[in-house]
Amino acid sequence: MSGTALNGTDLGGATRAEYCVVACADAWRGAGEILASPMGVIPSVGARLAKWTFAPDLLLTDGEATLIGLDGTVEGWLPYRQHLELVASGRRHVMMGASQIDRFGNQNISCVGDWERPRRQLLGVRGAPVNTLNNPTSYWIPRHSRRVFVERVDVVCGVGYDRAAGARHHRLPRVVSDLGVFDFETPDRSMRLASVHPGVTVEQVREATGFELTVAAEVPPTREPTPAELRLIREVVDPGGARAREVGA
Amino acid sequence: MGDKTMTAEEAVSRLESGMTLGIGGWGSRRKPMALVRALLRSDVRDLTVVSYGGPEVGMLAAAGRLRKLVTAFVTLDSIPLEPHYRAARERGAFELAEIDEAMFMWGLRAAANRLPFLPVRAGLGSDVMRINPGLRTVTSPYEDGETFVAMPALRLDAALVHVNRADRLGNGQYLGPDPYFDDLFCAAAESAYLSCERVVDTAELAKTGGPQSLLVKRHRVTGVVEAPGGAHFTSCAPDHDRDEAFQKLYATTPWPEFSARFLAGDEAAYRAAVAAWREEGA
């Protein structure tokens, strides 16, 4: 029974995308009755997986102004103005993207190059400044590279530990990439490799990171999805396989 | 109580070069595009635009009408990055005041409340403070002693917004899921021009949606413009979705070409050009 569910789903070999999904889902473990704000496909699949399993009290949105249950039942109204208020209340854990992120978790989505005259204009600071000072903010990076994990971000949008000055509600629980999971559980709150996804080596992570990571002598593998989680991901939460388009095998 | 209906051209004729304009909607959603198209046909320029930016910013930037932009982002939503905005920004075509989404909202609220600023827990520690050197902080006078950003009021000379229904007096109704910040834009402005999908009798307003859908109040509105499809190609739920195919065309067509084909004539010409383009694809 170990490899195959009753209904015949092949549970052999979780894919890289599926490790990423559970690593993202775990960000909301124990979060209680708060809003999960996932940005990107894999964090969205992760948030729904979390609600299906170990975090049933999570609030989810339809991406517009409506709070919905797992079956799409409307249970609330959350237009942008109320969403901003909810951020201020802290009752939300957002998982944002990052065009650049540095060792202290400073994040950039504004532009690349000199802000006065950017080489590449991106989205803009959006709500990253307010998010990082008010509610827990995690990051999802689908393609881990030295272009993203940089020594210094060009524009600080999301605030990192070295610039937060101990702000009372500032917390960056984790960074998940296609290579591993990272946290800031170090004395100086710089980024640490918390786990590597199976099939990835520590050296590979170091190679793809543009700054010195804290790496323990023994880095655990990212936890395995349980058979029940794999079945939910494959059959219920993401039957169309959108996750594989964000992170390949 | 006067009839405030006017054409988009009449509304735009009241705008002047150098003004600060607030533009409602959010990203590529419920943008007052018919008013923006009329603005592009005018000779108004040197604008400071205050917007949760969508294609109107890309168009005004590409057309060289922007002196300054106040925003937290510019996006087409389904197309994350606005190409015409990006190109203009990368060639340094205008000044940018880039602020956080919440700071933006509190700036509008401050203006609507005739306050010089409102405190907001956002911006500190981020480069928003570096790239907006005029921003100041304020310390709580109470026991907590926390420091906040004193977000200055975003006062507007005029606001342009688009809603689903309005009456001739300027009462505006939204029927979609999100009011965005359109009422705040109107309240933060000296004058406000409200375009709508359909002008209806006041008595009609209460029949569709409850009183809470009556977002914009007439005492804040200077002009009402009936503009069916006036948000095109952005979304205007529930009247119509975003025109994704046309948005893609906009995003992938060089600006001079797009502008010549779709924006050379009046609003009727625009609609005809869009219809002709759709015929070609059919």
XYZ file of C-alpha atoms in Angstrom:
531
model
C 0.000 0.000 0.000
C 2.899 2.352 0.539
C 3.298 3.634 -2.985
C -0.206 3.609 -4.364
C -3.424 5.073 -3.071
C -6.620 3.075 -3.118
C -7.904 4.883 -6.152
C -4.821 3.986 -8.116
C -2.965 7.281 -8.125
C 0.721 6.661 -8.630
C 2.337 8.084 -5.521
C 5.817 7.134 -6.495
C 8.351 9.900 -6.608
C 7.180 13.333 -5.588
C 8.296 15.846 -8.199
C 10.415 18.894 -7.447
C 7.313 21.030 -7.871
C 5.544 18.937 -5.252
C 8.362 19.370 -2.738
C 8.059 23.088 -3.382
C 4.292 22.913 -2.816
C 4.620 21.298 0.612
C 7.497 23.602 1.549
C 5.251 26.566 0.745
C 2.247 24.986 2.480
C 4.289 24.560 5.659
C 4.703 28.324 5.850
C 1.054 28.460 6.985
C 1.326 25.623 9.504
C -0.167 26.679 12.813
C -1.161 30.077 11.416
C -4.729 29.879 12.680
C -7.561 32.058 11.396
C -5.621 34.420 9.174
C -5.547 35.229 5.470
C -3.104 33.249 3.355
C -1.971 35.478 0.470
C -0.031 33.348 -1.972
C 1.512 34.924 -5.076
C 2.470 32.514 -7.808
C 1.138 29.101 -8.741
C 3.061 26.914 -6.301
C 2.354 29.083 -3.239
C -1.339 29.070 -4.265
C -1.383 25.290 -4.499
C 0.509 25.205 -1.191
C -1.953 27.490 0.593
C -4.893 25.384 -0.525
C -3.091 22.195 0.442
C -2.455 23.698 3.888
C -6.145 24.534 4.266
C -7.136 21.045 3.124
C -4.896 19.439 5.713
C -3.200 20.991 8.716
C -4.443 24.607 8.579
C -8.217 24.390 8.007
C -8.934 27.785 9.561
C -7.024 29.739 6.899
C -8.893 32.383 4.918
C -8.376 32.319 1.156
C -9.349 34.778 -1.575
C -10.365 34.210 -5.170
C -7.683 36.688 -6.204
C -10.293 39.417 -6.497
C -12.419 40.825 -3.711
C -14.007 37.636 -2.400
C -13.064 35.301 0.452
C -13.835 31.747 -0.540
C -13.740 28.275 0.933
C -11.998 25.321 -0.700
C -15.097 24.488 -2.729
C -15.478 28.078 -3.853
C -18.198 28.954 -1.337
C -18.185 32.699 -0.814
C -17.713 33.550 2.842
C -16.622 37.145 2.819
C -15.808 40.382 1.051
C -12.268 41.699 0.889
C -11.854 44.602 -1.517
C -8.417 46.225 -1.752
C -9.162 48.844 0.883
C -10.104 46.172 3.426
C -7.211 44.008 2.327
C -4.830 46.839 3.237
C -6.530 47.116 6.614
C -6.135 43.382 7.132
C -2.422 43.714 6.353
C -2.159 46.446 8.981
C -3.904 44.203 11.506
C -1.250 41.541 10.954
C -3.805 38.789 10.434
C -2.261 37.665 7.166
C 0.779 35.763 6.003
C 1.800 36.705 2.488
C 4.145 34.734 0.284
C 5.472 37.182 -2.273
C 7.770 36.867 -5.251
C 11.142 38.577 -5.507
C 13.097 39.723 -8.533
C 16.049 40.117 -6.175
C 16.562 39.095 -2.550
C 19.611 39.504 -0.342
C 21.008 37.657 2.680
C 18.914 39.635 5.162
C 15.728 39.167 3.178
C 15.556 42.584 1.544
C 13.414 42.105 -1.546
C 13.156 44.022 -4.822
C 10.321 44.035 -7.346
C 10.685 47.672 -8.415
C 13.448 47.821 -10.999
C 16.890 46.533 -11.879
C 19.772 48.958 -11.985
C 19.831 52.520 -10.759
C 16.366 53.575 -9.614
C 16.787 57.039 -11.154
C 17.263 55.522 -14.591
C 16.600 51.780 -14.409
C 18.065 49.240 -16.747
C 14.826 47.260 -16.424
C 11.657 48.679 -14.980
C 9.676 46.012 -13.137
C 6.346 46.127 -11.320
C 6.984 48.737 -8.641
C 7.218 48.475 -4.864
C 3.536 47.433 -4.653
C 2.640 46.552 -1.055
C 6.005 45.099 -0.089
C 6.896 47.921 2.328
C 3.580 47.707 4.198
C 3.543 43.910 4.156
C 6.959 43.513 5.710
C 6.286 45.956 8.541
C 2.901 44.505 9.429
C 2.425 40.814 8.742
C 4.634 37.775 8.310
C 6.108 37.794 4.820
C 7.646 34.780 3.125
C 9.076 34.591 -0.375
C 8.744 32.173 -3.259
C 11.409 32.067 -5.972
C 10.743 29.568 -8.752
C 14.177 29.871 -10.379
C 16.994 30.110 -7.872
C 19.945 31.950 -9.394
C 22.639 34.502 -8.686
C 20.515 37.052 -10.514
C 17.844 36.695 -7.851
C 19.886 35.847 -4.745
C 22.134 38.891 -4.833
C 24.639 40.532 -2.538
C 22.648 43.783 -2.570
C 19.201 44.408 -4.011
C 18.928 47.470 -6.250
C 15.772 48.802 -4.549
C 14.613 47.676 -1.105
C 10.873 47.074 -1.426
C 10.294 44.341 1.157
C 12.314 45.171 4.261
C 14.976 42.721 5.460
C 16.153 42.028 9.000
C 19.146 44.381 8.830
C 16.911 47.338 7.933
C 13.821 46.620 10.020
C 15.408 47.999 13.200
C 13.463 45.459 15.214
C 10.104 46.790 14.013
C 7.517 45.201 16.286
C 5.593 43.262 13.643
C 8.413 42.481 11.215
C 8.918 38.763 10.534
C 10.226 36.852 7.514
C 9.491 33.208 8.276
C 10.901 31.525 5.190
C 12.088 31.673 1.621
C 11.271 28.757 -0.656
C 13.007 28.287 -3.983
C 13.117 25.465 -6.495
C 16.327 24.324 -4.782
C 15.554 24.497 -1.094
C 14.019 26.164 1.929
C 15.724 29.052 3.696
C 15.139 30.872 6.967
C 16.803 33.558 9.053
C 17.436 31.508 12.194
C 20.984 32.778 12.664
C 22.451 35.137 15.281
C 22.654 38.043 12.815
C 19.387 37.051 11.071
C 21.090 36.381 7.767
C 19.779 33.714 5.446
C 20.349 30.066 6.296
C 19.824 26.996 4.190
C 17.180 25.156 6.218
C 16.678 22.210 3.861
C 17.526 21.113 0.337
C 14.963 19.543 -1.937
C 15.775 15.915 -2.723
C 17.963 15.709 -5.810
C 19.649 19.031 -5.024
C 23.104 19.292 -3.475
C 24.252 21.921 -1.013
C 26.996 22.833 -3.464
C 24.419 23.469 -6.165
C 22.567 25.873 -3.851
C 25.805 27.693 -2.955
C 26.692 27.935 -6.620
C 23.332 29.495 -7.477
C 23.445 32.016 -4.617
C 25.207 35.357 -5.011
C 26.008 35.776 -1.320
C 27.471 33.702 1.487
C 24.759 31.466 2.904
C 24.834 30.056 6.371
C 24.952 26.287 5.928
C 24.987 23.838 8.814
C 27.272 20.798 8.724
C 24.247 18.623 8.083
C 21.463 20.077 5.949
C 18.278 18.037 6.130
C 16.258 17.238 3.047
C 12.976 19.104 2.552
C 10.268 16.966 4.085
C 8.480 14.398 1.970
C 4.882 15.024 1.047
C 2.688 12.445 2.767
C 0.743 10.076 0.503
C -2.428 11.934 1.457
C -0.858 15.271 0.524
C 0.369 13.943 -2.806
C -3.061 12.616 -3.612
C -4.664 15.955 -2.713
C -2.164 17.927 -4.791
C -2.531 15.675 -7.838
C -6.241 14.961 -7.767
C -7.905 17.805 -5.942
C -5.873 20.966 -5.598
C -3.962 21.019 -8.878
C -5.278 18.261 -11.139
C -4.303 20.302 -14.204
C -0.655 20.177 -13.189
C -0.103 23.952 -13.217
C 2.670 23.451 -10.640
C 4.844 21.646 -13.193
C 4.743 24.678 -15.470
C 6.248 26.815 -12.724
C 8.898 24.308 -11.619
C 9.908 21.520 -13.976
C 11.218 18.105 -13.009
C -29.626 70.104 -8.594
C -28.103 70.445 -11.989
C -27.715 68.074 -14.858
C -23.987 67.371 -14.967
C -23.904 65.262 -18.080
C -21.309 66.271 -20.615
C -19.187 64.701 -23.302
C -15.721 63.353 -22.683
C -14.403 66.274 -24.762
C -16.204 68.768 -22.526
C -14.768 67.106 -19.430
C -11.255 67.170 -20.824
C -11.630 70.786 -21.963
C -11.764 71.702 -18.272
C -8.379 70.154 -17.611
C -5.202 72.142 -17.987
C -1.588 71.373 -18.621
C 0.416 71.035 -15.411
C -2.517 69.706 -13.378
C -2.375 66.830 -10.910
C -4.821 64.172 -12.064
C -5.988 61.206 -10.034
C -7.107 58.259 -12.130
C -9.325 55.614 -10.544
C -9.490 51.868 -11.046
C -6.673 49.464 -10.257
C -4.139 47.992 -12.692
C -6.074 46.984 -15.770
C -9.456 47.190 -14.021
C -12.216 49.773 -14.398
C -9.977 52.462 -15.785
C -11.701 55.554 -17.220
C -10.230 54.818 -20.642
C -12.725 56.850 -22.691
C -11.742 59.919 -20.660
C -8.069 59.041 -21.069
C -8.552 58.655 -24.826
C -10.204 62.080 -24.904
C -7.286 63.430 -22.900
C -4.886 61.977 -25.471
C -6.803 63.831 -28.207
C -6.396 67.124 -26.341
C -3.219 69.150 -26.014
C -3.109 68.849 -22.215
C 0.369 67.893 -21.046
C 2.908 68.156 -18.205
C 0.556 66.139 -16.051
C 1.204 64.730 -12.627
C -0.761 61.491 -12.589
C -1.689 59.755 -9.333
C -2.794 56.201 -10.007
C -2.707 52.541 -9.084
C -1.332 52.262 -12.557
C -2.646 50.383 -15.541
C -2.652 50.985 -19.297
C -3.683 54.625 -18.912
C -0.247 55.263 -17.450
C 1.418 53.427 -20.322
C -0.539 55.466 -22.856
C 0.028 58.847 -21.219
C 3.723 58.040 -20.765
C 4.113 56.855 -24.352
C 2.334 59.956 -25.621
C 4.682 62.195 -23.649
C 1.953 63.708 -21.456
C 3.479 62.801 -18.115
C 5.674 65.130 -16.146
C 5.407 63.062 -13.001
C 3.812 59.817 -11.886
C 2.795 58.955 -8.328
C 2.195 55.228 -8.036
C 2.883 51.946 -6.239
C 2.955 49.877 -9.433
C 1.973 49.843 -13.078
C 0.566 46.590 -14.456
C -1.831 45.126 -16.985
C -2.665 42.322 -14.498
C -2.816 39.398 -16.928
C 0.319 40.875 -18.496
C 2.358 41.675 -15.390
C 4.581 44.422 -16.806
C 3.216 47.397 -18.788
C 5.522 47.609 -21.822
C 4.903 51.222 -22.853
C 5.314 52.439 -19.282
C 8.524 50.437 -18.941
C 9.981 51.836 -22.127
C 9.187 55.409 -21.095
C 10.588 54.880 -17.616
C 13.767 53.282 -18.957
C 14.389 56.292 -21.167
C 13.803 58.620 -18.220
C 10.787 60.255 -19.806
C 9.156 61.455 -16.585
C 9.671 61.889 -12.864
C 8.491 59.084 -10.576
C 7.289 59.191 -6.980
C 7.120 55.521 -6.128
C 5.273 54.756 -2.907
C 3.729 51.747 -1.218
C 0.084 50.777 -1.914
C -1.014 51.564 1.637
C 0.871 54.865 1.712
C -0.997 55.757 -1.469
C -4.369 55.003 0.137
C -3.535 57.033 3.242
C -2.404 59.914 1.031
C -5.818 59.944 -0.627
C -7.568 59.628 2.741
C -5.564 62.533 4.119
C -6.576 64.697 1.168
C -10.214 63.613 1.456
C -10.151 64.509 5.157
C -8.399 67.848 4.592
C -5.475 66.656 6.677
C -1.849 67.457 5.796
C -0.808 63.835 6.378
C -1.770 60.565 8.008
C 0.568 58.202 9.833
C 1.196 54.844 8.231
C 3.237 51.843 9.295
C 4.871 51.386 5.919
C 7.903 52.694 4.124
C 10.375 52.732 7.020
C 13.414 50.589 6.291
C 12.553 50.438 2.608
C 14.001 52.485 -0.246
C 10.690 54.332 -0.517
C 12.302 56.733 1.962
C 15.462 57.107 -0.160
C 13.708 57.626 -3.479
C 11.186 60.077 -1.989
C 13.529 62.305 0.009
C 10.672 64.653 0.874
C 8.946 62.061 3.063
C 8.981 62.784 6.787
C 8.308 60.635 9.824
C 6.189 61.301 12.879
C 6.473 59.880 16.375
C 3.430 58.707 18.267
C 2.722 61.171 21.102
C 1.414 58.295 23.217
C 3.225 55.779 25.375
C 4.182 53.454 22.517
C 6.391 56.161 20.978
C 6.430 54.347 17.641
C 7.729 56.097 14.544
C 5.562 56.193 11.417
C 5.771 57.653 7.963
C 3.766 60.872 7.786
C 2.170 60.237 4.411
C 1.387 63.624 2.886
C -2.054 64.257 1.440
C -2.354 63.402 -2.254
C -4.390 66.434 -3.271
C -5.716 66.269 -6.797
C -6.778 69.030 -9.154
C -9.107 66.582 -10.855
C -10.101 62.947 -10.653
C -11.165 60.706 -13.520
C -13.088 57.547 -12.617
C -15.314 55.041 -14.393
C -18.273 53.231 -12.821
C -21.078 50.988 -13.990
C -24.042 53.369 -13.578
C -24.580 57.006 -12.764
C -27.428 59.462 -12.737
C -27.299 62.922 -14.292
C -26.609 64.485 -10.922
C -23.328 62.657 -10.436
C -24.313 59.791 -8.170
C -22.140 56.890 -9.246
C -22.745 53.189 -8.716
C -20.333 50.282 -8.961
C -21.747 46.804 -9.518
C -18.512 44.833 -9.538
C -16.830 43.205 -6.559
C -14.386 45.978 -5.680
C -14.900 49.733 -5.336
C -11.148 50.173 -5.711
C -10.530 53.711 -4.425
C -12.709 55.674 -6.827
C -14.718 57.491 -4.154
C -11.485 58.511 -2.445
C -10.049 59.834 -5.702
C -13.174 61.967 -6.114
C -13.055 63.146 -2.498
C -9.354 64.043 -2.784
C -9.958 66.187 -5.880
C -11.074 69.753 -6.593
C -13.207 68.466 -9.431
C -14.161 64.953 -10.492
C -15.299 63.554 -13.832
C -17.272 60.372 -13.672
C -17.735 58.245 -16.757
C -20.162 55.362 -16.671
C -21.396 52.499 -18.771
C -24.909 53.888 -18.644
C -26.653 56.993 -17.335
C -29.891 56.021 -15.610
C -32.645 57.773 -13.689
C -31.838 58.220 -10.024
C -34.698 55.884 -9.142
C -33.072 53.162 -11.235
C -29.914 53.174 -9.132
C -31.523 51.664 -6.053
C -33.030 48.845 -8.096
C -29.668 47.373 -9.029
C -27.444 46.773 -6.017
C -28.169 48.085 -2.553
C -27.437 51.627 -1.366
C -23.920 50.444 -0.505
C -23.219 50.145 -4.238
C -23.697 53.928 -4.569
C -20.018 54.631 -4.324
C -19.582 58.183 -5.558
C -21.799 60.959 -4.208
C -22.937 63.778 -6.433
C -21.527 66.615 -4.307
C -18.065 65.381 -5.282
C -18.770 65.165 -8.998
C -18.372 67.913 -11.564
C -19.224 66.055 -14.732
C -20.948 62.838 -15.761
C -19.987 61.262 -19.065
C -21.996 58.413 -20.524
C -19.382 56.148 -22.073
C -20.543 52.613 -22.829
C -17.419 50.463 -23.035
C -15.642 53.436 -21.528
C -13.268 51.193 -19.590
C -12.252 49.209 -22.665
C -9.948 47.322 -22.824
C -9.724 47.115 -19.039
C -12.372 45.163 -17.135
C -15.626 46.649 -15.906
C -17.316 43.809 -14.033
C -20.078 42.805 -14.326
C -20.732 44.744 -17.543
C -17.724 43.278 -19.309
C -14.462 41.460 -18.698
C -11.075 42.689 -19.730
C -10.575 42.391 -23.497
C -7.538 40.135 -23.195
C -6.951 39.785 -26.925
C -7.037 43.515 -27.455
C -4.877 44.144 -24.409
C -2.325 41.759 -25.868
C -2.447 43.686 -29.124
C -1.889 46.913 -27.201
C 1.054 45.414 -25.335
C 2.755 44.016 -28.416
C 2.173 46.824 -30.909
C 4.683 49.660 -31.178
C 3.066 52.748 -29.676
C 3.074 54.942 -32.839
C 1.356 52.164 -34.752
C -1.221 51.480 -32.031
C -1.867 55.152 -31.557
C -2.293 55.821 -35.285
C -4.654 52.916 -35.759
C -6.840 53.261 -32.674
C -6.473 56.710 -31.156
C -6.362 59.067 -34.129
C -10.105 59.701 -34.153
C -12.844 60.169 -31.586
C -14.403 57.553 -29.303
C -16.738 56.332 -32.056
C -13.730 55.927 -34.338
C -11.978 53.993 -31.595
C -14.889 51.604 -31.281
C -15.067 51.205 -35.039
C -11.342 50.496 -35.230
C -11.639 47.893 -32.466
C -14.605 46.291 -34.256
C -12.669 46.248 -37.543
C -9.694 44.645 -35.819
C -11.990 42.019 -34.307
C -13.478 41.321 -37.742
C -10.008 40.671 -39.102
C -9.386 38.067 -36.420
C -12.757 36.379 -36.902
